[in-house]
Amino acid sequence: MLIVGELINSSRKAIKEAIDAEDAEAIKKIARDQAECGADYIDVNAGTYVGKEDQYMKWLVSTVQSAVEIPCCIDSPDPKVVEAAMELHKGTPMLNSISLEKERWDALLPVVAGSDIKVIALCMSDSGMPESKDDRLSIASDLINSLVKNNLPVENIYVDPLVQPISTNDSYGMEFMNAVEAIMTEFPGVHTICGLSNISYGLPERKLLNQAFMVMAICKGLDSAIINPLDKRMMANVYAAETLAGRDEFCGNYLTAYREEKLVL
């Protein structure tokens, strides 16, 4: 399971305060904490700084990479910000994200075409947010085929079928699950990813729903997620679900997590 640590986002109060104060040590600590808890990428977002996003994105990327060896996930729809971050990024980053929305697609395709960057392909188009499995699969098919035609390796594509709140439509959970299964079946080599916390929006005990949703999604084939790796119960559920789904040879990762006291009940 590939984990993208979600915590370094300027929309979070603590992160904005650290950026405003240029408190590099605070940012480094959050990056190190996420890496130590199992993150494979550190998501970096400075989107609240309109007009100065590129400046703060470059500072965040440099700061994070001075603290950890894992790469960043560049979280911005602005191609200039993405290009600026990629120029100074050490190693291969991930882009969060491209979609079929024409303005976003036209702006970001030249950045990723022919590159070795990992790309989150969001199931959104100018027609709006997809609701059904078939809607998601149709958009995913167009995204994958178009990216491959533009010389992006299929294994570098991480399709995000888009999680929507179950509180607004009781079909959204299973439509997402079935979309994950269909994408993973029909496009060998492609990955699926999501920021899953939207599923519980507006409901009590959100962590419980998020954890259950993660387990269900893993069993449908989800192999990546944008989450808080400091949530020990969530991470324990990831280890357990991967083992039960047959994706942990001889239960090796589960046993390692047990020895390292990561299986929080």
PDB file of N, CA, C and O in Angstrom, residues 100-108 126:
ATOM      1  N   LEU A 100      -9.810  15.552 -16.415  1.00  0.00           N
ATOM      2  CA  LEU A 100     -10.302  15.818 -17.767  1.00  0.00           C
ATOM      3  C   LEU A 100     -10.964  17.186 -17.897  1.00  0.00           C
ATOM      4  O   LEU A 100     -11.502  17.505 -18.959  1.00  0.00           O
ATOM      5  N   GLU A 101     -10.952  17.975 -16.848  1.00  0.00           N
ATOM      6  CA  GLU A 101     -11.424  19.356 -16.963  1.00  0.00           C
ATOM      7  C   GLU A 101     -10.482  20.074 -17.937  1.00  0.00           C
ATOM      8  O   GLU A 101      -9.274  20.097 -17.723  1.00  0.00           O
ATOM      9  N   LYS A 102     -11.018  20.624 -19.009  1.00  0.00           N
ATOM     10  CA  LYS A 102     -10.190  21.082 -20.126  1.00  0.00           C
ATOM     11  C   LYS A 102      -9.096  22.045 -19.716  1.00  0.00           C
ATOM     12  O   LYS A 102      -7.943  21.903 -20.128  1.00  0.00           O
ATOM     13  N   GLU A 103      -9.432  23.029 -18.896  1.00  0.00           N
ATOM     14  CA  GLU A 103      -8.436  24.026 -18.503  1.00  0.00           C
ATOM     15  C   GLU A 103      -7.279  23.369 -17.744  1.00  0.00           C
ATOM     16  O   GLU A 103      -6.103  23.654 -17.998  1.00  0.00           O
ATOM     17  N   ARG A 104      -7.630  22.476 -16.824  1.00  0.00           N
ATOM     18  CA  ARG A 104      -6.610  21.796 -16.021  1.00  0.00           C
ATOM     19  C   ARG A 104      -5.791  20.826 -16.883  1.00  0.00           C
ATOM     20  O   ARG A 104      -4.570  20.750 -16.758  1.00  0.00           O
ATOM     21  N   TRP A 105      -6.475  20.080 -17.746  1.00  0.00           N
ATOM     22  CA  TRP A 105      -5.798  19.123 -18.614  1.00  0.00           C
ATOM     23  C   TRP A 105      -4.812  19.836 -19.541  1.00  0.00           C
ATOM     24  O   TRP A 105      -3.645  19.439 -19.656  1.00  0.00           O
ATOM     25  N   ASP A 106      -5.276  20.892 -20.213  1.00  0.00           N
ATOM     26  CA  ASP A 106      -4.414  21.609 -21.158  1.00  0.00           C
ATOM     27  C   ASP A 106      -3.208  22.234 -20.471  1.00  0.00           C
ATOM     28  O   ASP A 106      -2.114  22.315 -21.059  1.00  0.00           O
ATOM     29  N   ALA A 107      -3.398  22.664 -19.237  1.00  0.00           N
ATOM     30  CA  ALA A 107      -2.306  23.324 -18.517  1.00  0.00           C
ATOM     31  C   ALA A 107      -1.262  22.328 -18.024  1.00  0.00           C
ATOM     32  O   ALA A 107      -0.054  22.616 -18.055  1.00  0.00           O
ATOM     33  N   LEU A 108      -1.711  21.167 -17.565  1.00  0.00           N
ATOM     34  CA  LEU A 108      -0.786  20.235 -16.903  1.00  0.00           C
ATOM     35  C   LEU A 108      -0.242  19.137 -17.807  1.00  0.00           C
ATOM     36  O   LEU A 108       0.817  18.570 -17.517  1.00  0.00           O
ATOM     37  N   ASP A 126     -15.427  18.238 -17.330  1.00  0.00           N
ATOM     38  CA  ASP A 126     -16.241  19.458 -17.389  1.00  0.00           C
ATOM     39  C   ASP A 126     -17.723  19.160 -17.223  1.00  0.00           C
ATOM     40  O   ASP A 126     -18.528  20.070 -17.044  1.00  0.00           O
TER      41      ASP A 126
END
